[in-house]
CSV table of C-alpha atoms in Angstrom, one decimal:
chain,number,residue,atom,x,y,z
W,1,UNK,CA,90.3,-124.3,54.5
W,2,UNK,CA,88.1,-126.8,52.6
W,3,UNK,CA,85.2,-124.4,52.5
W,4,UNK,CA,87.1,-121.4,50.8
W,5,UNK,CA,86.7,-122.7,47.1
W,6,UNK,CA,83.0,-121.9,47.5
W,7,UNK,CA,83.6,-118.5,45.9
W,8,UNK,CA,83.9,-120.1,42.6
W,9,UNK,CA,80.3,-121.3,42.4
W,10,UNK,CA,77.6,-123.4,44.0
W,11,UNK,CA,78.5,-127.0,45.0
W,12,UNK,CA,82.2,-126.6,43.8
W,13,UNK,CA,84.1,-126.3,47.2
W,14,UNK,CA,85.0,-129.9,47.7
W,15,UNK,CA,85.7,-130.8,44.2
W,16,UNK,CA,88.1,-127.8,43.8
W,17,UNK,CA,90.0,-128.6,46.9
W,18,UNK,CA,90.6,-132.3,45.7
W,19,UNK,CA,91.6,-134.0,42.6
W,20,UNK,CA,89.6,-136.4,40.5
W,21,UNK,CA,90.2,-139.3,42.9
W,22,UNK,CA,89.5,-137.2,46.1
W,23,UNK,CA,93.0,-136.4,46.8
W,24,UNK,CA,93.5,-132.9,48.1
W,25,UNK,CA,95.3,-130.5,45.8
W,26,UNK,CA,98.7,-129.2,46.6
W,27,UNK,CA,99.6,-125.4,46.7
W,28,UNK,CA,101.3,-125.7,43.3
W,29,UNK,CA,98.4,-127.3,41.9
W,30,UNK,CA,96.0,-124.8,43.4
W,31,UNK,CA,98.4,-122.1,42.2
W,32,UNK,CA,98.3,-123.6,38.5
W,33,UNK,CA,94.6,-123.8,38.6
W,34,UNK,CA,94.2,-120.1,39.8
W,35,UNK,CA,96.5,-119.2,37.0
W,36,UNK,CA,94.3,-120.7,34.6
W,37,UNK,CA,91.3,-118.8,35.8
W,38,UNK,CA,93.4,-115.5,35.7
W,39,UNK,CA,94.3,-116.3,32.1
W,40,UNK,CA,90.7,-116.9,31.1
W,41,UNK,CA,89.7,-113.7,32.9
W,42,UNK,CA,92.5,-111.9,31.0
W,43,UNK,CA,91.3,-113.2,27.7
W,44,UNK,CA,87.9,-112.2,28.5
W,45,UNK,CA,89.1,-108.7,29.3
W,46,UNK,CA,91.1,-108.5,26.2
W,47,UNK,CA,87.9,-109.4,24.2
W,48,UNK,CA,86.0,-106.8,26.1
W,49,UNK,CA,88.7,-104.3,25.5
W,50,UNK,CA,88.8,-105.1,21.8
W,51,UNK,CA,84.8,-104.5,21.5
W,52,UNK,CA,85.1,-101.2,23.6
W,53,UNK,CA,87.9,-100.0,21.4
W,54,UNK,CA,85.9,-100.8,18.2
W,55,UNK,CA,82.8,-99.1,19.7
W,56,UNK,CA,85.0,-96.0,20.4
W,57,UNK,CA,86.4,-96.0,16.8
W,58,UNK,CA,82.9,-96.2,15.4
W,59,UNK,CA,81.9,-93.5,17.5
W,60,UNK,CA,84.8,-91.4,16.5
W,61,UNK,CA,84.1,-92.1,12.8
W,62,UNK,CA,80.4,-91.0,13.3
W,63,UNK,CA,81.6,-87.7,14.8
W,64,UNK,CA,84.1,-87.3,12.0
W,65,UNK,CA,81.1,-87.8,9.4
W,66,UNK,CA,79.1,-85.5,11.5
W,67,UNK,CA,81.8,-82.8,11.2
W,68,UNK,CA,82.1,-83.3,7.4
W,69,UNK,CA,78.3,-82.9,7.1
W,70,UNK,CA,78.4,-79.6,9.2
W,71,UNK,CA,81.2,-78.5,6.7
W,72,UNK,CA,79.2,-79.3,3.7
W,73,UNK,CA,76.1,-77.6,5.3
W,74,UNK,CA,78.0,-74.5,6.0
W,75,UNK,CA,79.3,-74.4,2.3
W,76,UNK,CA,75.8,-74.9,1.0
W,77,UNK,CA,74.6,-72.1,3.1
W,78,UNK,CA,77.2,-69.7,1.8
W,79,UNK,CA,76.3,-70.8,-1.7
W,80,UNK,CA,72.7,-70.1,-1.1
W,81,UNK,CA,73.4,-66.7,0.5
W,82,UNK,CA,75.4,-65.8,-2.6
W,83,UNK,CA,72.6,-66.9,-4.9
W,84,UNK,CA,70.1,-64.8,-2.9
W,85,UNK,CA,72.1,-61.8,-3.0
W,86,UNK,CA,72.6,-62.0,-6.8
W,87,UNK,CA,68.8,-62.5,-7.4
W,88,UNK,CA,68.1,-59.6,-5.0
W,89,UNK,CA,70.4,-57.3,-7.2
W,90,UNK,CA,68.6,-58.7,-10.5
W,91,UNK,CA,65.2,-57.9,-8.8
W,92,UNK,CA,66.2,-54.3,-8.0
W,93,UNK,CA,67.5,-53.6,-11.4
W,94,UNK,CA,64.2,-55.0,-12.9
W,95,UNK,CA,62.3,-52.9,-10.3
W,96,UNK,CA,64.0,-49.7,-11.4
W,97,UNK,CA,63.3,-50.5,-15.1
W,98,UNK,CA,59.6,-50.9,-14.3
W,99,UNK,CA,59.4,-47.6,-12.5
W,100,UNK,CA,60.8,-45.9,-15.6
W,101,UNK,CA,58.1,-47.5,-17.8
W,102,UNK,CA,55.6,-46.5,-15.4
W,103,UNK,CA,56.7,-42.9,-15.3
W,104,UNK,CA,56.4,-42.7,-19.2
W,105,UNK,CA,52.8,-44.1,-19.0
W,106,UNK,CA,51.8,-41.9,-16.2
W,107,UNK,CA,49.3,-39.9,-18.0
W,108,UNK,CA,47.4,-43.0,-19.3
W,109,UNK,CA,47.3,-44.5,-16.0
W,110,UNK,CA,45.9,-41.4,-14.5
W,111,UNK,CA,43.2,-41.6,-17.1
W,112,UNK,CA,42.3,-45.2,-16.3
W,113,UNK,CA,42.3,-44.4,-12.6
W,114,UNK,CA,39.7,-41.6,-13.2
W,115,UNK,CA,37.4,-44.1,-15.2
W,116,UNK,CA,37.9,-46.7,-12.5
W,117,UNK,CA,36.8,-44.0,-10.0
W,118,UNK,CA,33.5,-43.3,-11.8
W,119,UNK,CA,32.9,-47.1,-12.2
W,120,UNK,CA,33.5,-47.6,-8.5
W,121,UNK,CA,31.2,-44.6,-7.6
W,122,UNK,CA,28.4,-46.2,-10.0
W,123,UNK,CA,28.9,-49.6,-8.2
W,124,UNK,CA,28.8,-48.2,-4.9
W,125,UNK,CA,25.4,-46.4,-5.6
W,126,UNK,CA,24.1,-49.7,-6.8
W,127,UNK,CA,25.3,-51.5,-3.8
W,128,UNK,CA,23.6,-49.1,-1.4
W,129,UNK,CA,20.4,-49.3,-3.4
W,130,UNK,CA,20.7,-53.1,-3.1
W,131,UNK,CA,21.3,-52.9,0.5
W,132,UNK,CA,18.3,-50.8,1.3
W,133,UNK,CA,16.3,-53.4,-0.7
W,134,UNK,CA,17.7,-56.2,1.5
W,135,UNK,CA,17.2,-54.4,4.6
W,136,UNK,CA,13.5,-53.7,3.8
W,137,UNK,CA,13.0,-57.4,3.0
W,138,UNK,CA,14.8,-58.3,6.2
W,139,UNK,CA,12.4,-56.2,8.1
W,140,UNK,CA,9.4,-57.6,6.5
W,141,UNK,CA,10.6,-61.1,7.3
W,142,UNK,CA,11.3,-60.3,10.9
W,143,UNK,CA,7.8,-58.9,11.1
W,144,UNK,CA,6.3,-61.9,9.8
W,145,UNK,CA,8.2,-64.0,12.1
W,146,UNK,CA,7.2,-62.1,15.0
W,147,UNK,CA,3.5,-62.4,13.9
W,148,UNK,CA,3.9,-66.2,13.5
W,149,UNK,CA,5.5,-66.5,17.0
W,150,UNK,CA,2.6,-64.5,18.5
W,151,UNK,CA,0.1,-66.7,16.6
W,152,UNK,CA,2.0,-69.8,17.9
W,153,UNK,CA,1.8,-68.5,21.5
W,154,UNK,CA,-2.0,-67.7,21.2
W,155,UNK,CA,-2.5,-71.0,19.8
W,156,UNK,CA,-0.6,-72.8,22.5
W,157,UNK,CA,-2.7,-70.8,25.1
W,158,UNK,CA,-6.0,-71.8,23.5
W,159,UNK,CA,-4.8,-75.6,23.1
W,160,UNK,CA,-3.9,-75.5,26.8
W,161,UNK,CA,-7.1,-74.1,27.9
W,162,UNK,CA,-9.1,-76.7,25.7
W,163,UNK,CA,-6.9,-79.6,27.1
W,164,UNK,CA,-7.6,-78.2,30.7
W,165,UNK,CA,-11.2,-78.1,30.1
W,166,UNK,CA,-11.2,-81.6,28.6
W,167,UNK,CA,-9.3,-82.8,31.5
W,168,UNK,CA,-11.7,-81.3,33.9
W,169,UNK,CA,-14.7,-83.1,31.9
W,170,UNK,CA,-12.8,-86.5,31.8
W,171,UNK,CA,-12.2,-86.2,35.7
W,172,UNK,CA,-15.9,-85.3,36.3
W,173,UNK,CA,-17.0,-88.2,34.1
W,174,UNK,CA,-14.7,-90.7,35.9
W,175,UNK,CA,-16.2,-89.6,39.1
W,176,UNK,CA,-19.5,-90.3,38.1
W,177,UNK,CA,-18.7,-93.7,36.5
W,178,UNK,CA,-17.1,-94.6,39.9
W,179,UNK,CA,-20.5,-94.0,41.6
W,180,UNK,CA,-22.6,-95.5,38.9
W,181,UNK,CA,-21.0,-98.3,36.7
W,182,UNK,CA,-24.3,-99.5,35.3
W,183,UNK,CA,-24.9,-96.1,33.3
W,184,UNK,CA,-24.5,-96.5,29.5
W,185,UNK,CA,-21.1,-95.2,28.5
W,186,UNK,CA,-22.1,-93.8,25.2
W,187,UNK,CA,-24.8,-91.8,26.9
W,188,UNK,CA,-22.2,-90.1,29.1
W,189,UNK,CA,-20.0,-89.6,26.2
W,190,UNK,CA,-22.9,-87.9,24.3
W,191,UNK,CA,-23.6,-85.7,27.3
W,192,UNK,CA,-20.2,-84.3,27.2
W,193,UNK,CA,-19.9,-84.0,23.5
W,194,UNK,CA,-16.9,-86.4,23.7
W,195,UNK,CA,-18.6,-89.0,21.2
W,196,UNK,CA,-19.0,-86.3,18.7
W,197,UNK,CA,-15.1,-85.2,18.9
W,198,UNK,CA,-14.1,-88.7,18.2
W,199,UNK,CA,-16.0,-89.3,14.9
């Protein structure tokens, strides 16, 4: 029975079973001590309950505020709809007035349309002429580009052929130098016209 008090915490078994002088507690003392512990837990429960109640109250207040905001939003939405409907009516009335004025000025508008059509046709003719000029210039540019590309290819082939011949001469010269290292280098270069190319 002395080991039972270990439930309260580490190293408190023997101290809880005995008093300050090491005397074992009576059942009444144990009960009183347990009652104190229960009271402490009850106070803690009351505190926690109070915190929870306040949290619930705050939550309810937020929900109430949300509901009020939704009501305000619905009211604002209704007001906006009414304003929009009124503006639409005004717009339709103005549109009808404008249509009446357009009917009165129909003859003048038709004359202006005819003039615009003549101007459009003249502009179209001018645009076609300019487009033809641009097309001719584009064709000339394309032809010049093609000629330049052909010349570049031809030049590349000539350059490749020249480099190949030079490589053959250099290889032949190198082979002769390997056989006869005492021959004058400048004379070899003159024989293959390399000396004149470097000047």
